[in-house]
Amino acid sequence: MYENNWESLNQRKVPEWFGKAKFGIFIHWGLYSIPAYAPKGQYAEWYGHSCQTPENKEEPFKELYYQHHKKHYNLAPYYDFANQFTGERFDAQKWATLFKRSGAKYINMVSKHHDGFCLYDSSYAGDLTTVRGAAKRDFLMELKNALEGTGVRFGVYHSIYEWWHPLYLEDPEKYAIEHLHPMLKELIEKYQPNTLFTDGEWEHESCVWHSTEFLTWLYNQSSVKDFIVPNDRWGKETRGRVGGNFTTEYGCLNYGEKVDDAVFDRPFEECRGIGCSFGINKEEGAEDYLSVKELLKILCSLVSKGGNLLLNIGPDADGTIPPIMEERLLKMGKWLEVNGEAIYESEIYSKRAADGTYYTKNGDTIYAITETFPSKATVFEKIDFCEEYKFQLLGSCATVTAQNENGKLSLKANICSPEDINSEHLYVFKITK
């Protein structure tokens, strides 16, 4: 039994499935998907918080939200969007099929963001739910059911604070005990998610949120205690220190601290969008989205360091996933179909790699991942040359030739054209004895 303190709770190991999964999909969808606006480089899901400030000298970009809201919505109350959020084209089966084809092994869907609006049936949200709003649907349960049998685990994101909740504004600690905890327990027991990605913790220490009290229940008594993976966002002092898996965001931990060379003692997870926002931002164009190659490089870099990639998509208000996001996911899935054995269930072989080269291992098998087209010799600086090694280029039947380059392994494949290999962007050599 775990005790109600960080020392005890931190002894719980992150469930094994999570460290093996490597690739998950984040889904930010809500009222903010209707305006679908943020100045480039900002978060569209913060629209409700930012659109009400006509002038902000510390953060002048917030005035742009205000001006947008004034021009397009005549400064109407943010919650008026609840009358328009119907998700009429949401198709859970289509989403589930896409996620499976992407190669993702789990998803985190936003059940409630900081605006307090729920995409599921909650007894603690009043009318601010899609079940009692215009949609009259429980989108969370629909997606959970659609994912059954796909091999993609269902999980949730849940903000622990709400911008305008009267009890939070009056007494954050009372809010945590009387509102947050019952709401979280209801969510956990009704939807039984595999992940719980909390957020919005930064305004108070974990003692105000009574975080250890909730996690003690989660680990000892909940129906998901044996497999759920919570994260580390439980108080302003907790990121990268205590909790479940450690979370980074756009390469940062603890609100700006870079983590390029960080070494964690547990699985960690990098979350980011394909563009610069989590919620859909229609100010962004194609040039603001990462290419498939860039996304694969991020995935391979994270996996080589023992981490997961939680890649976000922001569906449109009607429930459709923008084609550019769908295209990125499908092409990542195509690459993983060929090269997935170097990613899933892999372990760290070398924490540091030369530019464009990544390493993983599975047992005695080493995987060397390179940007260089394999017909050109690549020296893998982290692998010592060994006569006993056998080689394979994943996705190809081409013969692989090895050379000893000053004690290091150099490989190239007998490939005459791109048609000789069923892979692109990054190429994987499998090395066994």
CSV table of C-alpha atoms in Angstrom, one decimal:
chain,number,residue,atom,x,y,z
A,1,MET,CA,0.0,0.0,0.0
A,2,TYR,CA,1.3,3.5,-0.9
A,3,GLU,CA,1.2,6.2,1.8
A,4,ASN,CA,0.0,9.7,1.5
A,5,ASN,CA,3.4,11.3,0.8
A,6,TRP,CA,5.7,11.9,-2.2
A,7,GLU,CA,8.4,9.6,-0.9
A,8,SER,CA,6.1,6.6,-0.8
A,9,LEU,CA,4.2,7.5,-4.0
A,10,ASN,CA,7.4,8.0,-6.0
A,11,GLN,CA,8.3,4.3,-5.4
A,12,ARG,CA,5.5,3.3,-7.7
A,13,LYS,CA,7.0,2.3,-11.1
A,14,VAL,CA,5.5,3.6,-14.3
A,15,PRO,CA,3.5,0.6,-15.7
A,16,GLU,CA,5.6,-1.3,-18.2
A,17,TRP,CA,3.3,-0.9,-21.1
A,18,PHE,CA,3.9,2.9,-21.2
A,19,GLY,CA,7.7,2.7,-21.7
A,20,LYS,CA,7.2,0.2,-24.5
A,21,ALA,CA,4.5,2.2,-26.4
A,22,LYS,CA,6.8,5.1,-27.5
A,23,PHE,CA,4.2,6.9,-29.6
A,24,GLY,CA,0.9,8.4,-28.5
A,25,ILE,CA,-1.5,11.0,-29.9
A,26,PHE,CA,-2.8,14.0,-27.9
A,27,ILE,CA,-6.2,15.5,-28.9
A,28,HIS,CA,-7.1,19.1,-28.0
A,29,TRP,CA,-10.8,19.7,-29.0
A,30,GLY,CA,-13.3,22.0,-27.4
A,31,LEU,CA,-15.0,25.3,-27.4
A,32,TYR,CA,-11.8,27.0,-28.5
A,33,SER,CA,-11.9,25.0,-31.7
A,34,ILE,CA,-14.8,27.3,-32.9
A,35,PRO,CA,-12.8,30.6,-33.1
A,36,ALA,CA,-9.7,28.4,-33.9
A,37,TYR,CA,-7.5,31.5,-33.4
A,38,ALA,CA,-4.2,32.5,-31.8
A,39,PRO,CA,-1.4,34.8,-32.9
A,40,LYS,CA,1.2,32.6,-34.5
A,41,GLY,CA,3.4,30.9,-31.9
A,42,GLN,CA,0.7,31.0,-29.2
A,43,TYR,CA,-1.9,28.5,-28.0
A,44,ALA,CA,-5.4,28.6,-29.5
A,45,GLU,CA,-6.8,26.6,-26.5
A,46,TRP,CA,-6.1,29.7,-24.4
A,47,TYR,CA,-8.5,31.7,-26.4
A,48,GLY,CA,-11.1,32.0,-23.7
A,49,HIS,CA,-8.6,33.3,-21.2
A,50,SER,CA,-7.0,35.8,-23.5
A,51,CYS,CA,-9.9,37.2,-25.6
A,52,GLN,CA,-11.2,39.3,-22.7
A,53,THR,CA,-8.1,41.5,-22.2
A,54,PRO,CA,-8.2,44.7,-24.3
A,55,GLU,CA,-4.7,45.7,-23.2
A,56,ASN,CA,-1.9,43.7,-21.6
A,57,LYS,CA,1.5,45.4,-21.4
A,58,GLU,CA,3.2,42.3,-20.0
A,59,GLU,CA,1.8,40.1,-22.8
A,60,PRO,CA,0.8,42.4,-25.6
A,61,PHE,CA,-0.1,39.4,-27.9
A,62,LYS,CA,-3.2,38.9,-25.8
A,63,GLU,CA,-4.7,42.1,-27.2
A,64,LEU,CA,-4.8,40.3,-30.6
A,65,TYR,CA,-7.1,37.7,-29.1
A,66,TYR,CA,-9.3,40.5,-27.8
A,67,GLN,CA,-9.4,42.3,-31.2
A,68,HIS,CA,-10.2,39.0,-33.0
A,69,HIS,CA,-13.1,38.3,-30.5
A,70,LYS,CA,-14.4,41.8,-30.9
A,71,LYS,CA,-14.4,41.7,-34.7
A,72,HIS,CA,-15.8,38.3,-35.2
A,73,TYR,CA,-18.0,37.7,-32.1
A,74,ASN,CA,-18.8,41.2,-30.9
A,75,LEU,CA,-17.3,40.3,-27.5
A,76,ALA,CA,-19.9,37.7,-26.8
A,77,PRO,CA,-19.4,35.6,-23.6
A,78,TYR,CA,-17.0,32.7,-24.3
A,79,TYR,CA,-19.5,30.1,-23.1
A,80,ASP,CA,-21.9,31.1,-26.0
A,81,PHE,CA,-19.7,28.8,-28.0
A,82,ALA,CA,-21.3,25.9,-26.2
A,83,ASN,CA,-24.5,26.5,-28.2
A,84,GLN,CA,-22.5,26.1,-31.4
A,85,PHE,CA,-20.2,23.1,-30.4
A,86,THR,CA,-22.1,20.2,-31.9
A,87,GLY,CA,-19.3,18.1,-33.3
A,88,GLU,CA,-21.7,17.1,-36.1
A,89,ARG,CA,-19.1,15.4,-38.2
A,90,PHE,CA,-17.3,13.6,-35.4
A,91,ASP,CA,-16.9,10.0,-36.2
A,92,ALA,CA,-15.2,8.0,-33.5
A,93,GLN,CA,-14.6,5.0,-35.7
A,94,LYS,CA,-12.8,7.2,-38.3
A,95,TRP,CA,-10.6,8.6,-35.6
A,96,ALA,CA,-9.8,5.2,-34.1
A,97,THR,CA,-8.9,3.8,-37.6
A,98,LEU,CA,-6.6,6.8,-38.2
A,99,PHE,CA,-4.9,6.4,-34.8
A,100,LYS,CA,-4.3,2.7,-35.5
A,101,ARG,CA,-2.9,3.4,-38.9
A,102,SER,CA,-0.6,6.1,-37.5
A,103,GLY,CA,1.2,3.5,-35.4
A,104,ALA,CA,0.3,5.2,-32.1
A,105,LYS,CA,-0.1,2.9,-29.2
A,106,TYR,CA,-2.2,5.2,-26.9
A,107,ILE,CA,-4.1,8.5,-27.0
A,108,ASN,CA,-4.8,11.3,-24.5
A,109,MET,CA,-8.0,13.1,-25.2
A,110,VAL,CA,-8.7,16.4,-23.5
A,111,SER,CA,-11.7,15.7,-21.2
A,112,LYS,CA,-11.7,19.2,-19.8
A,113,HIS,CA,-9.4,22.1,-20.5
A,114,HIS,CA,-8.9,25.2,-18.3
A,115,ASP,CA,-12.2,26.6,-19.5
A,116,GLY,CA,-14.1,24.0,-17.5
A,117,PHE,CA,-16.1,22.7,-20.5
A,118,CYS,CA,-16.3,18.9,-20.5
A,119,LEU,CA,-16.4,16.6,-23.5
A,120,TYR,CA,-18.0,13.9,-21.4
A,121,ASP,CA,-20.8,13.3,-19.0
A,122,SER,CA,-19.8,14.8,-15.6
A,123,SER,CA,-21.9,15.3,-12.5
A,124,TYR,CA,-19.6,18.2,-11.5
A,125,ALA,CA,-19.8,20.5,-14.6
A,126,GLY,CA,-23.4,21.7,-14.6
A,127,ASP,CA,-24.5,22.5,-18.1
A,128,LEU,CA,-20.9,22.9,-19.3
A,129,THR,CA,-20.7,19.5,-21.0
A,130,THR,CA,-21.3,18.2,-24.5
A,131,VAL,CA,-23.9,15.8,-23.0
A,132,ARG,CA,-26.1,18.7,-21.8
A,133,GLY,CA,-24.9,21.2,-24.4
A,134,ALA,CA,-25.8,21.5,-28.1
A,135,ALA,CA,-24.1,18.2,-29.1
A,136,LYS,CA,-26.0,16.0,-26.7
A,137,ARG,CA,-23.2,13.4,-27.0
A,138,ASP,CA,-20.5,11.9,-24.8
A,139,PHE,CA,-17.5,12.2,-27.1
A,140,LEU,CA,-15.1,10.7,-24.6
A,141,MET,CA,-17.1,7.5,-24.3
A,142,GLU,CA,-17.7,7.2,-28.0
A,143,LEU,CA,-13.9,7.3,-28.7
A,144,LYS,CA,-13.2,4.9,-25.8
A,145,ASN,CA,-15.6,2.4,-27.3
A,146,ALA,CA,-14.3,2.9,-30.8
A,147,LEU,CA,-10.7,2.2,-29.7
A,148,GLU,CA,-11.6,-1.2,-28.3
A,149,GLY,CA,-9.8,-4.0,-30.2
A,150,THR,CA,-7.5,-1.6,-32.1
A,151,GLY,CA,-4.4,-2.0,-29.9
A,152,VAL,CA,-4.5,1.8,-29.2
A,153,ARG,CA,-5.0,2.5,-25.5
A,154,PHE,CA,-7.5,5.1,-24.4
A,155,GLY,CA,-6.3,7.9,-22.0
A,156,VAL,CA,-7.3,11.3,-20.9
A,157,TYR,CA,-6.0,14.8,-20.2
A,158,HIS,CA,-7.8,16.7,-17.4
A,159,SER,CA,-7.0,20.3,-16.2
A,160,ILE,CA,-6.9,20.5,-12.4
A,161,TYR,CA,-7.9,24.1,-12.4
A,162,GLU,CA,-10.6,26.2,-14.1
A,163,TRP,CA,-10.2,29.8,-14.9
A,164,TRP,CA,-13.6,31.0,-13.8
A,165,HIS,CA,-14.9,28.4,-11.4
A,166,PRO,CA,-16.3,30.4,-8.4
A,167,LEU,CA,-15.0,28.0,-5.8
A,168,TYR,CA,-11.5,28.1,-7.3
A,169,LEU,CA,-11.6,31.9,-7.3
A,170,GLU,CA,-12.7,31.9,-3.7
A,171,ASP,CA,-10.6,29.2,-2.2
A,172,PRO,CA,-8.3,27.0,-4.3
A,173,GLU,CA,-7.8,24.4,-1.6
A,174,LYS,CA,-11.5,24.0,-0.9
A,175,TYR,CA,-12.1,23.8,-4.7
A,176,ALA,CA,-9.6,20.9,-4.8
A,177,ILE,CA,-11.2,18.9,-2.1
A,178,GLU,CA,-14.9,19.6,-2.9
A,179,HIS,CA,-14.8,19.8,-6.7
A,180,LEU,CA,-11.5,18.6,-8.3
A,181,HIS,CA,-11.1,15.3,-6.4
A,182,PRO,CA,-14.7,14.1,-6.8
A,183,MET,CA,-14.7,15.0,-10.4
A,184,LEU,CA,-11.4,13.2,-11.1
A,185,LYS,CA,-12.6,10.1,-9.3
A,186,GLU,CA,-15.8,10.1,-11.3
A,187,LEU,CA,-13.8,10.4,-14.5
A,188,ILE,CA,-11.4,7.6,-13.5
A,189,GLU,CA,-14.1,5.1,-12.5
A,190,LYS,CA,-16.5,5.7,-15.3
A,191,TYR,CA,-14.0,5.8,-18.2
A,192,GLN,CA,-11.1,3.8,-16.8
A,193,PRO,CA,-8.4,5.5,-18.8
A,194,ASN,CA,-4.9,4.1,-19.2
A,195,THR,CA,-3.3,7.5,-18.8
A,196,LEU,CA,-4.1,10.6,-16.8
A,197,PHE,CA,-2.4,13.7,-18.1
A,198,THR,CA,-3.1,16.5,-15.5
A,199,ASP,CA,-2.2,20.1,-16.2
A,200,GLY,CA,-2.9,23.6,-14.8
A,201,GLU,CA,-1.0,22.9,-11.6
A,202,TRP,CA,1.4,25.8,-11.7
A,203,GLU,CA,-0.5,28.3,-9.6
A,204,HIS,CA,-0.1,26.4,-6.3
A,205,GLU,CA,2.0,23.9,-4.5
A,206,SER,CA,0.9,20.3,-4.6
A,207,CYS,CA,-0.3,20.5,-0.9
A,208,VAL,CA,-3.0,23.0,-2.0
A,209,TRP,CA,-4.2,20.6,-4.6
A,210,HIS,CA,-4.0,17.7,-2.1
A,211,SER,CA,-2.3,15.8,-4.9
A,212,THR,CA,-0.7,13.1,-2.8
A,213,GLU,CA,-4.1,12.4,-1.2
A,214,PHE,CA,-5.6,11.8,-4.7
A,215,LEU,CA,-2.7,9.7,-5.9
A,216,THR,CA,-2.8,7.5,-2.8
A,217,TRP,CA,-6.4,6.7,-3.8
A,218,LEU,CA,-5.5,6.2,-7.4
A,219,TYR,CA,-2.6,3.8,-6.6
A,220,ASN,CA,-4.3,1.9,-3.8
A,221,GLN,CA,-8.1,1.8,-4.4
A,222,SER,CA,-9.1,2.8,-8.0
A,223,SER,CA,-10.2,0.3,-10.6
A,224,VAL,CA,-7.2,1.3,-12.8
A,225,LYS,CA,-4.5,1.1,-10.1
A,226,ASP,CA,-2.5,-1.6,-11.8
A,227,PHE,CA,-2.2,0.0,-15.3
A,228,ILE,CA,-2.9,3.7,-15.2
A,229,VAL,CA,0.0,6.1,-16.0
A,230,PRO,CA,-0.4,9.6,-14.4
A,231,ASN,CA,2.1,12.3,-15.1
A,232,ASP,CA,4.1,14.8,-13.0
A,233,ARG,CA,1.9,17.9,-13.1
A,234,TRP,CA,0.6,17.9,-9.5
A,235,GLY,CA,1.9,21.3,-8.2
A,236,LYS,CA,4.1,24.1,-9.1
A,237,GLU,CA,7.1,22.2,-7.6
A,238,THR,CA,6.5,18.8,-9.1
A,239,ARG,CA,7.4,18.7,-12.8
A,240,GLY,CA,10.4,16.4,-13.5
A,241,ARG,CA,10.6,15.6,-9.8
A,242,VAL,CA,7.7,13.5,-8.5
A,243,GLY,CA,4.5,11.8,-9.8
A,244,GLY,CA,4.2,9.4,-12.7
A,245,ASN,CA,6.0,9.8,-16.0
A,246,PHE,CA,7.8,13.0,-16.5
A,247,THR,CA,6.4,15.4,-19.1
A,248,THR,CA,8.2,17.9,-21.3
A,249,GLU,CA,6.5,20.4,-23.7
A,250,TYR,CA,8.0,21.6,-26.9
A,251,GLY,CA,11.4,20.7,-25.5
A,252,CYS,CA,11.0,22.4,-22.1
A,253,LEU,CA,10.5,21.2,-18.5
A,254,ASN,CA,9.5,23.4,-15.6
A,255,TYR,CA,8.3,26.4,-17.6
A,256,GLY,CA,11.3,27.1,-19.9
A,257,GLU,CA,14.0,24.9,-18.6
A,258,LYS,CA,15.5,23.1,-21.7
A,259,VAL,CA,15.8,19.4,-21.5
A,260,ASP,CA,17.9,18.5,-24.6
A,261,ASP,CA,20.4,16.6,-22.6
A,262,ALA,CA,18.3,15.6,-19.6
A,263,VAL,CA,18.6,12.1,-18.2
A,264,PHE,CA,15.5,10.9,-16.3
A,265,ASP,CA,15.3,7.9,-14.0
A,266,ARG,CA,11.9,6.8,-15.5
A,267,PRO,CA,10.0,7.0,-18.8
A,268,PHE,CA,9.3,10.5,-19.9
A,269,GLU,CA,7.0,12.0,-22.5
A,270,GLU,CA,7.4,15.0,-24.8
A,271,CYS,CA,4.2,16.6,-25.9
A,272,ARG,CA,3.9,19.0,-28.8
A,273,GLY,CA,1.8,19.9,-31.7
A,274,ILE,CA,2.5,19.4,-35.4
A,275,GLY,CA,2.4,23.2,-35.5
A,276,CYS,CA,2.8,25.7,-32.7
A,277,SER,CA,-0.6,25.2,-31.0
A,278,PHE,CA,-2.4,22.4,-29.4
A,279,GLY,CA,-6.0,23.5,-30.3
A,280,ILE,CA,-6.4,24.1,-34.0
A,281,ASN,CA,-5.2,27.6,-35.0
A,282,LYS,CA,-6.3,28.6,-38.5
A,283,GLU,CA,-3.8,31.4,-38.5
A,284,GLU,CA,-1.2,28.7,-39.1
A,285,GLY,CA,-0.4,27.6,-42.7
A,286,ALA,CA,1.4,24.7,-44.2
A,287,GLU,CA,4.8,26.3,-43.5
A,288,ASP,CA,4.1,26.3,-39.8
A,289,TYR,CA,3.7,22.5,-39.7
A,290,LEU,CA,6.6,20.2,-39.2
A,291,SER,CA,7.3,17.8,-42.1
A,292,VAL,CA,7.0,14.0,-41.7
A,293,LYS,CA,10.8,13.8,-41.7
A,294,GLU,CA,11.0,16.4,-38.9
A,295,LEU,CA,8.4,14.5,-36.8
A,296,LEU,CA,10.2,11.2,-37.3
A,297,LYS,CA,13.5,12.8,-36.2
A,298,ILE,CA,11.8,14.0,-33.0
A,299,LEU,CA,10.3,10.6,-32.4
A,300,CYS,CA,13.6,8.8,-33.0
A,301,SER,CA,15.6,11.3,-30.9
A,302,LEU,CA,13.2,10.9,-28.0
A,303,VAL,CA,13.1,7.1,-28.2
A,304,SER,CA,16.9,6.9,-28.3
A,305,LYS,CA,16.8,8.8,-24.9
A,306,GLY,CA,14.2,6.5,-23.3
A,307,GLY,CA,11.2,8.8,-24.0
A,308,ASN,CA,7.8,8.8,-25.7
A,309,LEU,CA,6.4,11.3,-28.2
A,310,LEU,CA,2.9,12.5,-27.5
A,311,LEU,CA,2.0,14.2,-30.8
A,312,ASN,CA,-0.9,16.5,-30.7
A,313,ILE,CA,-3.7,17.0,-33.3
A,314,GLY,CA,-6.3,19.8,-33.1
A,315,PRO,CA,-9.6,18.7,-34.8
A,316,ASP,CA,-11.9,21.3,-36.3
A,317,ALA,CA,-14.9,22.3,-34.4
A,318,ASP,CA,-17.2,20.0,-36.4
A,319,GLY,CA,-15.1,17.0,-35.4
A,320,THR,CA,-13.1,16.5,-38.6
A,321,ILE,CA,-9.3,16.1,-38.4
A,322,PRO,CA,-7.6,18.6,-40.8
A,323,PRO,CA,-6.1,16.7,-43.8
A,324,ILE,CA,-2.6,18.1,-43.2
A,325,MET,CA,-2.6,16.5,-39.7
A,326,GLU,CA,-4.1,13.3,-41.1
A,327,GLU,CA,-1.4,13.1,-43.8
A,328,ARG,CA,1.4,13.5,-41.2
A,329,LEU,CA,0.0,10.7,-39.1
A,330,LEU,CA,-0.6,8.3,-42.0
A,331,LYS,CA,3.0,8.8,-43.3
A,332,MET,CA,4.4,8.3,-39.8
A,333,GLY,CA,2.4,5.1,-39.6
A,334,LYS,CA,3.7,3.9,-43.0
A,335,TRP,CA,7.3,4.5,-41.7
A,336,LEU,CA,6.6,2.6,-38.5
A,337,GLU,CA,5.1,-0.3,-40.3
A,338,VAL,CA,8.6,-0.9,-41.8
A,339,ASN,CA,10.8,0.3,-39.0
A,340,GLY,CA,8.7,-0.1,-35.9
A,341,GLU,CA,10.9,-2.8,-34.4
A,342,ALA,CA,13.5,-0.2,-33.8
A,343,ILE,CA,11.0,1.9,-31.9
A,344,TYR,CA,8.5,-0.1,-30.0
A,345,GLU,CA,9.7,-1.8,-26.8
A,346,SER,CA,13.2,-0.6,-27.5
A,347,GLU,CA,15.7,0.6,-24.9
A,348,ILE,CA,18.5,3.2,-24.7
A,349,TYR,CA,21.7,2.1,-26.5
A,350,SER,CA,23.5,5.4,-26.5
A,351,LYS,CA,22.1,8.6,-24.9
A,352,ARG,CA,24.0,10.9,-27.3
A,353,ALA,CA,24.3,10.6,-31.0
A,354,ALA,CA,25.9,12.4,-33.9
A,355,ASP,CA,23.7,14.7,-36.0
A,356,GLY,CA,21.0,12.7,-37.8
A,357,THR,CA,22.0,9.4,-36.2
A,358,TYR,CA,20.0,7.7,-33.4
A,359,TYR,CA,20.5,4.3,-31.7
A,360,THR,CA,18.1,1.9,-29.9
A,361,LYS,CA,18.4,-1.7,-28.8
A,362,ASN,CA,16.2,-4.7,-28.0
A,363,GLY,CA,18.1,-7.3,-26.1
A,364,ASP,CA,21.3,-8.0,-28.0
A,365,THR,CA,20.0,-6.4,-31.2
A,366,ILE,CA,21.1,-2.9,-32.1
A,367,TYR,CA,19.3,-0.5,-34.4
A,368,ALA,CA,21.2,2.4,-36.0
A,369,ILE,CA,18.9,5.0,-37.6
A,370,THR,CA,20.3,7.5,-40.1
A,371,GLU,CA,19.2,10.3,-42.4
A,372,THR,CA,21.9,9.3,-44.9
A,373,PHE,CA,20.5,7.4,-47.9
A,374,PRO,CA,21.9,3.9,-47.2
A,375,SER,CA,23.7,3.5,-50.6
A,376,LYS,CA,26.3,5.9,-49.1
A,377,ALA,CA,28.5,4.6,-46.3
A,378,THR,CA,27.6,5.8,-42.8
A,379,VAL,CA,30.0,5.6,-39.9
A,380,PHE,CA,28.1,4.8,-36.6
A,381,GLU,CA,30.4,6.3,-34.0
A,382,LYS,CA,28.7,4.7,-31.1
A,383,ILE,CA,29.1,1.1,-32.4
A,384,ASP,CA,32.5,-0.6,-32.3
A,385,PHE,CA,33.3,-2.7,-35.4
A,386,CYS,CA,32.9,-6.5,-34.8
A,387,GLU,CA,33.5,-9.3,-37.2
A,388,GLU,CA,30.6,-11.3,-35.7
A,389,TYR,CA,27.9,-8.8,-36.5
A,390,LYS,CA,25.2,-9.6,-39.1
A,391,PHE,CA,23.3,-6.8,-40.8
A,392,GLN,CA,19.9,-6.0,-42.3
A,393,LEU,CA,18.5,-2.8,-43.8
A,394,LEU,CA,14.8,-2.7,-42.7
A,395,GLY,CA,12.4,-2.5,-45.6
A,396,SER,CA,15.0,-3.8,-48.1
A,397,CYS,CA,16.5,-7.1,-49.4
A,398,ALA,CA,19.7,-5.3,-50.4
A,399,THR,CA,23.0,-6.7,-49.3
A,400,VAL,CA,24.7,-4.7,-46.5
A,401,THR,CA,28.5,-4.2,-46.5
A,402,ALA,CA,30.4,-3.4,-43.3
A,403,GLN,CA,33.8,-1.7,-43.0
A,404,ASN,CA,36.1,-1.0,-40.1
A,405,GLU,CA,36.6,2.7,-39.9
A,406,ASN,CA,39.2,3.3,-37.1
A,407,GLY,CA,37.5,0.8,-34.9
A,408,LYS,CA,34.0,2.0,-35.6
A,409,LEU,CA,31.3,0.4,-37.7
A,410,SER,CA,30.6,1.7,-41.2
A,411,LEU,CA,27.6,0.4,-43.2
A,412,LYS,CA,26.2,0.8,-46.7
A,413,ALA,CA,23.6,-1.1,-48.7
A,414,ASN,CA,23.7,-2.1,-52.3
A,415,ILE,CA,20.8,0.1,-53.4
A,416,CYS,CA,20.6,1.5,-56.8
A,417,SER,CA,17.4,3.5,-56.5
A,418,PRO,CA,14.8,4.5,-53.9
A,419,GLU,CA,12.6,1.8,-55.2
A,420,ASP,CA,15.0,-0.8,-53.7
A,421,ILE,CA,13.8,0.2,-50.1
A,422,ASN,CA,10.4,0.5,-48.6
A,423,SER,CA,11.3,3.4,-46.4
A,424,GLU,CA,12.0,7.1,-46.7
A,425,HIS,CA,13.2,10.0,-44.6
A,426,LEU,CA,15.1,7.9,-42.1
A,427,TYR,CA,16.7,4.5,-42.6
A,428,VAL,CA,17.3,1.7,-40.1
A,429,PHE,CA,20.1,-0.8,-40.0
A,430,LYS,CA,19.5,-3.9,-37.8
A,431,ILE,CA,22.7,-5.3,-36.2
A,432,THR,CA,22.8,-8.7,-34.6
A,433,LYS,CA,25.3,-11.3,-33.6
